[in-house]
mmCIF file of C-alpha atoms (C1' of nucleotides) in Angstrom:
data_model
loop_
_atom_site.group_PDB
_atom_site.id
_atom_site.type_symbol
_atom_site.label_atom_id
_atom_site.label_comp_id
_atom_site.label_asym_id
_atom_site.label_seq_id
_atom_site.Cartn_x
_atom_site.Cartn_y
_atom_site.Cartn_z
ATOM 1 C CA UNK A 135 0.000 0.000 0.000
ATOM 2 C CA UNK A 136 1.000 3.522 -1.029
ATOM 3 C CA UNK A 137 0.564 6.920 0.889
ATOM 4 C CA UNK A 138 -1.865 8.674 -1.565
ATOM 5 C CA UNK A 139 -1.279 11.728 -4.089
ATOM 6 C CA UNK A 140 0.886 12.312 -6.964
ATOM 7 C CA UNK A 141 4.470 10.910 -6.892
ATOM 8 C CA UNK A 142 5.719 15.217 -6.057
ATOM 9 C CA UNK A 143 3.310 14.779 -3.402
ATOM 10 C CA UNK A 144 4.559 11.730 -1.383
ATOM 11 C CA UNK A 145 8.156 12.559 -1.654
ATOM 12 C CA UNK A 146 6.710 16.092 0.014
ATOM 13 C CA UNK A 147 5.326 14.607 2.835
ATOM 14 C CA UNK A 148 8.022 11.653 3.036
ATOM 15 C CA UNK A 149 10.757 14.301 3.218
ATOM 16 C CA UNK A 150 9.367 16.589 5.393
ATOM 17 C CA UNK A 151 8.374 13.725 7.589
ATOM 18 C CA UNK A 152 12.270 13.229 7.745
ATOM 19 C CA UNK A 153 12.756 16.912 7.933
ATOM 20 C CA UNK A 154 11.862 16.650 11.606
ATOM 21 C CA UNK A 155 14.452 14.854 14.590
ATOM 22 C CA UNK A 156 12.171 14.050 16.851
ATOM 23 C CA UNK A 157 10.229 12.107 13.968
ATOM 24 C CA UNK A 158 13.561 10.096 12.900
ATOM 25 C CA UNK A 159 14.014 9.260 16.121
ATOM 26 C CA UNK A 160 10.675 7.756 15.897
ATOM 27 C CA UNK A 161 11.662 5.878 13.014
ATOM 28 C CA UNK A 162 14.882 4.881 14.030
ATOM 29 C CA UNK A 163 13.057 3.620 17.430
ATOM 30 C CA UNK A 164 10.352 1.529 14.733
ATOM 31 C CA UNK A 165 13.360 0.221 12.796
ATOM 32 C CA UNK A 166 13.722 -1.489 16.103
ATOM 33 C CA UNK A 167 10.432 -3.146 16.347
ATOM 34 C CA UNK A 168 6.743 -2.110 16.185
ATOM 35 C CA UNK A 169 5.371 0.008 19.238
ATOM 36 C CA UNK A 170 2.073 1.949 20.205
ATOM 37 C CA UNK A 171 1.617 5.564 20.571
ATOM 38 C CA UNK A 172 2.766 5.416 24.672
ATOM 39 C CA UNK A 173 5.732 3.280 23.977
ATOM 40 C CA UNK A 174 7.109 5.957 21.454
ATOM 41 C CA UNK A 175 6.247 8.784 23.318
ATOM 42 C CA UNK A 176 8.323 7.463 26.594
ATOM 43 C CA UNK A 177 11.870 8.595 26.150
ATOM 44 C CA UNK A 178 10.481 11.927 24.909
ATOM 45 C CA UNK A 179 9.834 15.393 26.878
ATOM 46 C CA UNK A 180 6.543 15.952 24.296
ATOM 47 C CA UNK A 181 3.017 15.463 25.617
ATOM 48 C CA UNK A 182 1.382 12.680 24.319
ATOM 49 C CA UNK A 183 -0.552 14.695 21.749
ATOM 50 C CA UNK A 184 2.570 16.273 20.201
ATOM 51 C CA UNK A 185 3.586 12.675 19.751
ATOM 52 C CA UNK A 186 0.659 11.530 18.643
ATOM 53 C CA UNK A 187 0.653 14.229 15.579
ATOM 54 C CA UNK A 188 4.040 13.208 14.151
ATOM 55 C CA UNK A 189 2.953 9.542 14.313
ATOM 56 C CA UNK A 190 0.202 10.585 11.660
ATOM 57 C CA UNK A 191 2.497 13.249 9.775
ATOM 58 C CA UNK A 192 4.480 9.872 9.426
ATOM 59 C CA UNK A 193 1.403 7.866 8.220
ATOM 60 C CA UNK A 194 0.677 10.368 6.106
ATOM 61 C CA UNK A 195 3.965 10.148 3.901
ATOM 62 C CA UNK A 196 3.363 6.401 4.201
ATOM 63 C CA UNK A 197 6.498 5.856 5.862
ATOM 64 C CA UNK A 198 4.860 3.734 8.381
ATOM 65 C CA UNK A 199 1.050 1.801 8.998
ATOM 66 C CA UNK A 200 -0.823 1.052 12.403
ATOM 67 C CA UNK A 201 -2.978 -1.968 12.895
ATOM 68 C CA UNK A 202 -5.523 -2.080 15.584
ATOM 69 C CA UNK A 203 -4.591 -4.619 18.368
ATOM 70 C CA UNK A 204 -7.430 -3.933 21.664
ATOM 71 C CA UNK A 205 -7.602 -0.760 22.283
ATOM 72 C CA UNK A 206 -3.680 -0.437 21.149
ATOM 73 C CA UNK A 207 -2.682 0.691 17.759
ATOM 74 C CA UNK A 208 0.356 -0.279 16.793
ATOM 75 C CA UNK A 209 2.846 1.574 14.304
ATOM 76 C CA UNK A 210 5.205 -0.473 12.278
ATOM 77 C CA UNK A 211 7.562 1.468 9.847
ATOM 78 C CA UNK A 212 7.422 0.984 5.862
ATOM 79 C CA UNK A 213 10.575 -0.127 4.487
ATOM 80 C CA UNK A 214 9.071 0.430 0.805
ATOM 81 C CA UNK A 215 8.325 3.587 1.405
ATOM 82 C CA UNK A 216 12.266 4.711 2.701
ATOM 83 C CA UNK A 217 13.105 2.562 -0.371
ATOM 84 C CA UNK A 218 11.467 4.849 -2.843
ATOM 85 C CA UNK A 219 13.333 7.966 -1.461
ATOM 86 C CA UNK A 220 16.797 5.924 -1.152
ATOM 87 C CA UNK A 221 16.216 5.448 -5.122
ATOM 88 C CA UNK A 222 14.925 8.691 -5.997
ATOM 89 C CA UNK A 223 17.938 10.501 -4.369
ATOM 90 C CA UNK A 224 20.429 7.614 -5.904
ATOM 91 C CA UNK A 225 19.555 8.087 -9.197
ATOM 92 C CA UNK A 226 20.660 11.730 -9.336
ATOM 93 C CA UNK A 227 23.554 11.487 -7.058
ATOM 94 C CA UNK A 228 24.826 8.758 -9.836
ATOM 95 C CA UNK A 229 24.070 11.042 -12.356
ATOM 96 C CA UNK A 230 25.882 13.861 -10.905
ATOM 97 C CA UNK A 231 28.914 11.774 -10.200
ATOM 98 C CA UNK A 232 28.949 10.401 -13.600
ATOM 99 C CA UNK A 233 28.696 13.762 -14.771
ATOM 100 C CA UNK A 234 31.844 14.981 -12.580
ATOM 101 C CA UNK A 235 33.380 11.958 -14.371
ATOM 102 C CA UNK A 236 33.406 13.100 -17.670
ATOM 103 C CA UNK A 237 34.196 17.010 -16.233
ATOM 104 C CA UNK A 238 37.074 15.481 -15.031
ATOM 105 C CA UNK A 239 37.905 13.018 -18.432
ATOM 106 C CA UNK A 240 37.425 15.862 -20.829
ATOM 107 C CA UNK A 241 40.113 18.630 -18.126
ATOM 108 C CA UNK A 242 42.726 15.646 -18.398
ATOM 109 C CA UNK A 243 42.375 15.645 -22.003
ATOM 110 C CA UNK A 244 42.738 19.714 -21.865
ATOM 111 C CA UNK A 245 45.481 19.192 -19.502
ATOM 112 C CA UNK A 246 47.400 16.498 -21.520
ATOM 113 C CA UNK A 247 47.116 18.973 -24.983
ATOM 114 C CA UNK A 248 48.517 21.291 -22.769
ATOM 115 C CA UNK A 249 51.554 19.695 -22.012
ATOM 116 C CA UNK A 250 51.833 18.298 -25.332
ATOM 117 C CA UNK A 251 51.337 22.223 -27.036
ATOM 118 C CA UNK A 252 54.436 23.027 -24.360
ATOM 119 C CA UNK A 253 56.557 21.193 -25.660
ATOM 120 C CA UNK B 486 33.202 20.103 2.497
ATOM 121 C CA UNK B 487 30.441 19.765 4.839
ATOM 122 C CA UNK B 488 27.433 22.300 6.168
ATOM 123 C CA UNK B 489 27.589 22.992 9.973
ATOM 124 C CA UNK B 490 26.427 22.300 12.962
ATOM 125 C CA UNK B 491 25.410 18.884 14.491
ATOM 126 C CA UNK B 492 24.393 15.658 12.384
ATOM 127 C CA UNK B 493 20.592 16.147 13.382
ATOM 128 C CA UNK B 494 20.769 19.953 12.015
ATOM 129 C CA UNK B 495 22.439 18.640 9.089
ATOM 130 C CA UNK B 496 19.796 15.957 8.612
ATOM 131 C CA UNK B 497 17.122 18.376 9.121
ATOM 132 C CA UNK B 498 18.146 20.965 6.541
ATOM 133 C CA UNK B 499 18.850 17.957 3.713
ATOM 134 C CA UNK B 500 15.347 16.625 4.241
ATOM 135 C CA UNK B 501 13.672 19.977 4.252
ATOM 136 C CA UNK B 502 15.517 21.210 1.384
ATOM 137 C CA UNK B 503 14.085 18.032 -0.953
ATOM 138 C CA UNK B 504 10.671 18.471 0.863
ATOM 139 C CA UNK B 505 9.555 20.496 -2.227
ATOM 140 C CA UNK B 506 9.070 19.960 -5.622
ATOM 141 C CA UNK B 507 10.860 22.880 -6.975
ATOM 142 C CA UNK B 508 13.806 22.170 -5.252
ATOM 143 C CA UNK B 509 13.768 19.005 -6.258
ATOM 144 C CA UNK B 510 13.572 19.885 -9.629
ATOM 145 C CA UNK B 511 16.704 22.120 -9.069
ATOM 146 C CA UNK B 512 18.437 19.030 -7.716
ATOM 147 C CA UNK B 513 17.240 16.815 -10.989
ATOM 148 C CA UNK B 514 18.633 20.137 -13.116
ATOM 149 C CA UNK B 515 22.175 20.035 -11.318
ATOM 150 C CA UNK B 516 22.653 16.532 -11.500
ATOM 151 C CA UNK B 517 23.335 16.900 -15.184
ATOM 152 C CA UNK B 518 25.593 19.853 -15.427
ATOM 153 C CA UNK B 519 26.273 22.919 -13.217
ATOM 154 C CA UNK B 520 23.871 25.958 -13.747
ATOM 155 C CA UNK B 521 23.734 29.736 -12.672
ATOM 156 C CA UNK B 522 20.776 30.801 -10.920
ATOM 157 C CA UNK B 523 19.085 32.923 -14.372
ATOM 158 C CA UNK B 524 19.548 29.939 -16.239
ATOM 159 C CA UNK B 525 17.942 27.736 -12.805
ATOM 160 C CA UNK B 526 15.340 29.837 -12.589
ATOM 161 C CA UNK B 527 14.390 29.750 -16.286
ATOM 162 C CA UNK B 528 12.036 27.141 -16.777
ATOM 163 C CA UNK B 529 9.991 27.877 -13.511
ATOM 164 C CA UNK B 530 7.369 30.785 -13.062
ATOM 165 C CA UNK B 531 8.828 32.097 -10.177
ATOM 166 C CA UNK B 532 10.348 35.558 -9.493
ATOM 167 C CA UNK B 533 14.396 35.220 -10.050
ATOM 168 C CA UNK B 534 14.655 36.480 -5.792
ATOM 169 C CA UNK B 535 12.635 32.947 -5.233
ATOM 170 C CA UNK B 536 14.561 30.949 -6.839
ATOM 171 C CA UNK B 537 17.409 32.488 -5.509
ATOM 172 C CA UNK B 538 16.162 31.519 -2.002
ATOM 173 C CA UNK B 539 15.349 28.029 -2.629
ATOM 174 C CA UNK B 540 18.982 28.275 -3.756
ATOM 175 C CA UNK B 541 20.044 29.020 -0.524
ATOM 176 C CA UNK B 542 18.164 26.710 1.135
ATOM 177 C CA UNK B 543 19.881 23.527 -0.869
ATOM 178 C CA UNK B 544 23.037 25.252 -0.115
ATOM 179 C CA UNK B 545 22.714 25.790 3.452
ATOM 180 C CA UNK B 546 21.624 22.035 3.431
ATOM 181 C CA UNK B 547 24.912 21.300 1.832
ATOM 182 C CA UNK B 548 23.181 19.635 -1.044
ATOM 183 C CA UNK B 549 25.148 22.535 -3.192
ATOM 184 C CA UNK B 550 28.140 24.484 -3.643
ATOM 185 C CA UNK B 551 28.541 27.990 -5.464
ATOM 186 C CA UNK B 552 31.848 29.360 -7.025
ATOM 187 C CA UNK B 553 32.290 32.776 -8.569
ATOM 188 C CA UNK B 554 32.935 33.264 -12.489
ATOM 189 C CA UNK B 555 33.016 36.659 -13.116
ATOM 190 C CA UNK B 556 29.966 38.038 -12.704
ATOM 191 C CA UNK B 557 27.853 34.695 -12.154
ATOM 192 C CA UNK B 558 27.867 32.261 -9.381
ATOM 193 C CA UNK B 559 27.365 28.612 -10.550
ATOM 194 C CA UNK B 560 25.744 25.909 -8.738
ATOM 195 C CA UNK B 561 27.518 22.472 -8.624
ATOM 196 C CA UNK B 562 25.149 19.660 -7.018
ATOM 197 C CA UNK B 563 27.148 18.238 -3.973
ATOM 198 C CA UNK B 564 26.725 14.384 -4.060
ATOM 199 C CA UNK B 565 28.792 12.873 -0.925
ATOM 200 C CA UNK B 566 25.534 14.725 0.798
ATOM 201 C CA UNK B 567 22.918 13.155 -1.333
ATOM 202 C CA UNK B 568 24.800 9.690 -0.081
ATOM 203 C CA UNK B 569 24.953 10.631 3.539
ATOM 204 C CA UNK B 570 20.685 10.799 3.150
ATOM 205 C CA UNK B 571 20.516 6.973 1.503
ATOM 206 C CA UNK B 572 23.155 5.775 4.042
ATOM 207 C CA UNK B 573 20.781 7.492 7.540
ATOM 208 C CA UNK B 574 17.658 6.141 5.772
ATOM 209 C CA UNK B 575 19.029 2.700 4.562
ATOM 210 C CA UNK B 576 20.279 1.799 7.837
ATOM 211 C CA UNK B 577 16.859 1.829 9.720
ATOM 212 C CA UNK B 578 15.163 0.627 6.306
ATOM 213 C CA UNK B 579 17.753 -2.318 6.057
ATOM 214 C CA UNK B 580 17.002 -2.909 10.043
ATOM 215 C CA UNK B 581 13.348 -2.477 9.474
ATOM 216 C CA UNK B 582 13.643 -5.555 6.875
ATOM 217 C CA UNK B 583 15.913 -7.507 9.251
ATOM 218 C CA UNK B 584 13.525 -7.291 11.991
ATOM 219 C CA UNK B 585 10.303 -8.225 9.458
ATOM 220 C CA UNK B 586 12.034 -11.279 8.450
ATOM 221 C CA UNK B 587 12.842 -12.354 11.972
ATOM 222 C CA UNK B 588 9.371 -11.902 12.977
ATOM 223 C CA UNK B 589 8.417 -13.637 9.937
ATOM 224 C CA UNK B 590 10.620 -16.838 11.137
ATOM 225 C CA UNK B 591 9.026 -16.403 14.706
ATOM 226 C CA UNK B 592 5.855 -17.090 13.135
ATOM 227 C CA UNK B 593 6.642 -19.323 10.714
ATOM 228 C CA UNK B 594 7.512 -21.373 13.825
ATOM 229 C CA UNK B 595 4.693 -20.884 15.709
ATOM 230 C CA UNK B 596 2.358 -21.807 12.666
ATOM 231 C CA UNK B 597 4.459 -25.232 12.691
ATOM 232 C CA UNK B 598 3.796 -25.938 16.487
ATOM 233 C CA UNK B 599 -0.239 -25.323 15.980
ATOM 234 C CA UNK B 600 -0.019 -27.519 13.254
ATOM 235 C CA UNK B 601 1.785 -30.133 14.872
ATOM 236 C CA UNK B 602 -0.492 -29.947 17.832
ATOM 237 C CA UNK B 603 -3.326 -30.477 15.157
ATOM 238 C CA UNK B 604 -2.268 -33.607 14.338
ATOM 239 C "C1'" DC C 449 -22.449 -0.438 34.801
ATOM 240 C "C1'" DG C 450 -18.559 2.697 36.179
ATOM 241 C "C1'" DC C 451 -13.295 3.252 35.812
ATOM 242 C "C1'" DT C 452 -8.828 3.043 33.567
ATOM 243 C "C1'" DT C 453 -5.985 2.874 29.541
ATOM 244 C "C1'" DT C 454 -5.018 4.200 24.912
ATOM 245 C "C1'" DA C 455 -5.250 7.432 21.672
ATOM 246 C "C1'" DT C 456 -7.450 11.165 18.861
ATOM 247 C "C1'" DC C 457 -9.907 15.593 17.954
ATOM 248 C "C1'" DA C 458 -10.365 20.632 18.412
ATOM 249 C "C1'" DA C 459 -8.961 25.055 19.416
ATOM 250 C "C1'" DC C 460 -5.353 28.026 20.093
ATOM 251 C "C1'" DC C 461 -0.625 30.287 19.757
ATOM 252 C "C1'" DA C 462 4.343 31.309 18.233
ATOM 253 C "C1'" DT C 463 7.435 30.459 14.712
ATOM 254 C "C1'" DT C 464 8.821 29.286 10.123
ATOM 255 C "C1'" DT C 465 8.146 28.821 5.070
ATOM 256 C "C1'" DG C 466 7.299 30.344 0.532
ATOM 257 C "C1'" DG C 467 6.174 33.868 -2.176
ATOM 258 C "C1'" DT C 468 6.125 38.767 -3.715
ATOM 259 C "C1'" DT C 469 8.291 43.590 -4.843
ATOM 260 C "C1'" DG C 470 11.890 47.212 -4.645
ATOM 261 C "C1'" DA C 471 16.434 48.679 -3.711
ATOM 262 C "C1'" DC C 472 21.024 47.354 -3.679
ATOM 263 C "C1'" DT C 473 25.876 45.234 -4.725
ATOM 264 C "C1'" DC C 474 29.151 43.484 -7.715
ATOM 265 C "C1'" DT C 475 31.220 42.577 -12.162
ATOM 266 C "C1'" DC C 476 31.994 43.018 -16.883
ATOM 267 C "C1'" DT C 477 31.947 46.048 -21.059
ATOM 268 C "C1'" DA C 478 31.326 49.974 -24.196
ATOM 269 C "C1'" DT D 1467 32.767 56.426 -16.204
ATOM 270 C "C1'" DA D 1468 28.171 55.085 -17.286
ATOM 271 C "C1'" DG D 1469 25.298 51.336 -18.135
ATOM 272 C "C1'" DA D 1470 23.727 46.552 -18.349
ATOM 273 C "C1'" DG D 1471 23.610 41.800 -16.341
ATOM 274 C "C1'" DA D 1472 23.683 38.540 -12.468
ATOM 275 C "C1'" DG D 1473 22.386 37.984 -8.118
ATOM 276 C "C1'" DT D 1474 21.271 39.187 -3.149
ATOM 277 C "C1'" DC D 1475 19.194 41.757 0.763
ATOM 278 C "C1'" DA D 1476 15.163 43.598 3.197
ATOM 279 C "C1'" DA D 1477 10.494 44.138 4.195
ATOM 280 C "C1'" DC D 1478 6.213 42.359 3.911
ATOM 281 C "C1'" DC D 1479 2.285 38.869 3.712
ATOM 282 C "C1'" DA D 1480 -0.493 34.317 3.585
ATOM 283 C "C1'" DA D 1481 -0.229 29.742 4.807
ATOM 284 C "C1'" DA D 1482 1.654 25.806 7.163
ATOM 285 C "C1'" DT D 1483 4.367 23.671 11.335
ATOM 286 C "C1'" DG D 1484 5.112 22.411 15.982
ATOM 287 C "C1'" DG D 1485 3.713 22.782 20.258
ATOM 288 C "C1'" DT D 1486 0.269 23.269 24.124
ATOM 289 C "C1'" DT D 1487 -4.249 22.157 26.851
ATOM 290 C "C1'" DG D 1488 -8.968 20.318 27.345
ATOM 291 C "C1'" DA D 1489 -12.565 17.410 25.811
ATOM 292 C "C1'" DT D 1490 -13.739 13.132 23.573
ATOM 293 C "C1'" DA D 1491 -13.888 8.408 21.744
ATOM 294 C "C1'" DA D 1492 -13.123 3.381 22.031
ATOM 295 C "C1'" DA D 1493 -11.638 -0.823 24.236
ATOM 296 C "C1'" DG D 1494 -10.852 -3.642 28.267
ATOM 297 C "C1'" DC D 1495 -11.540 -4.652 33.366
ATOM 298 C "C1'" DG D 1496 -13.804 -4.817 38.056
#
DNA sequence: CGCTTTATCAACCATTTGGTTGACTCTCTA
DNA sequence: TAGAGAGTCAACCAAATGGTTGATAAAGCG
């Protein structure tokens, strides 16, 4: 399952979900395990509430799900999802370094006709 | 090169900087060559002064660098940043996967216990 | 049925973001 | 030196974030 929108859309709300410490703490803390609202809220100085709203800015960029359990609802994170941004941000850091590549081939060549022309 | 401050502040400004689809764009631009900001700005509808900003916001991020040529200042994507985003979110993806499949085992085992009892 | 636990909703407030326009700096060039 | 081009700074504004408290729902327990 897929958080809803356009593809600009998710990444905007899967970023900014990430944009946050207190929230990748949250999802370093899921990478762990699955936990309810309480158990995530523990080690933190935030009210419940405060919590409570980064959980959903979290469901809402899909980076994690709940499931209903008694009158617990557990959050487990979505590996997918942190997949998709791992790939979108790969494919132009590749692309940039290939490009540096070639800047680099193409100043060697300069640099070699150089040295030729001086002699 | 790296931007300041602590690895959370860091963190914070990369993930805020690609929570928006114009900068994003500017990031999918600069992968494939260098750019100035006029010739950045070009293909958006934006005033020049915002796309200078959301300039400033990849480069505080460290996702960019500037030099000076002459009169222009040209923007060079900075992609040992890009990696240091894939490498904090594919360590707690790569965990979150770990921990599915042991839970996964866990209940493959428990599934072969019921169905031993069954018999 | 009442009480506790778990968690969300609603209203509110301070701060930040994203955008604009206008004035300004800096650099090259005629 | 005057002007044009590239880009930034400053002030302003609308909208969104991040936090709080108080009331509310929903599930389990005595």
């Amino acid at each position: 399952m897929q958080a809803a929108g356009s593809e600009d859309e998710r990444l905007d709300r899967a970023f900014l979900a990430l944009a946050d410490p207190v929230r990748r703490r949250l999802v370093a803390r899921l990478s762990r395990s699955s936990a309810t609202v309480n158990e995530l809220a523990e080690p933190f100085e935030l009210s419940k509430q405060g919590i409570s709203k980064h959980i959903q800015v979290l469901e809402r960029a899909g980076l994690l799900t709940r499931t209903r359990d008694g009158q617990r609802r557990p959050c487990h994170l979505a590996p997918a999802a942190l997949e998709e941004l791992t790939a979108w941000i790969d494919g132009y850091r590749l692309a940039a370094e290939a490009c540096y590549r070639r800047l680099d081939a193409v100043l060697a060549t300069m640099n070699a006709a150089e040295e030729a022309k001086d002699e």
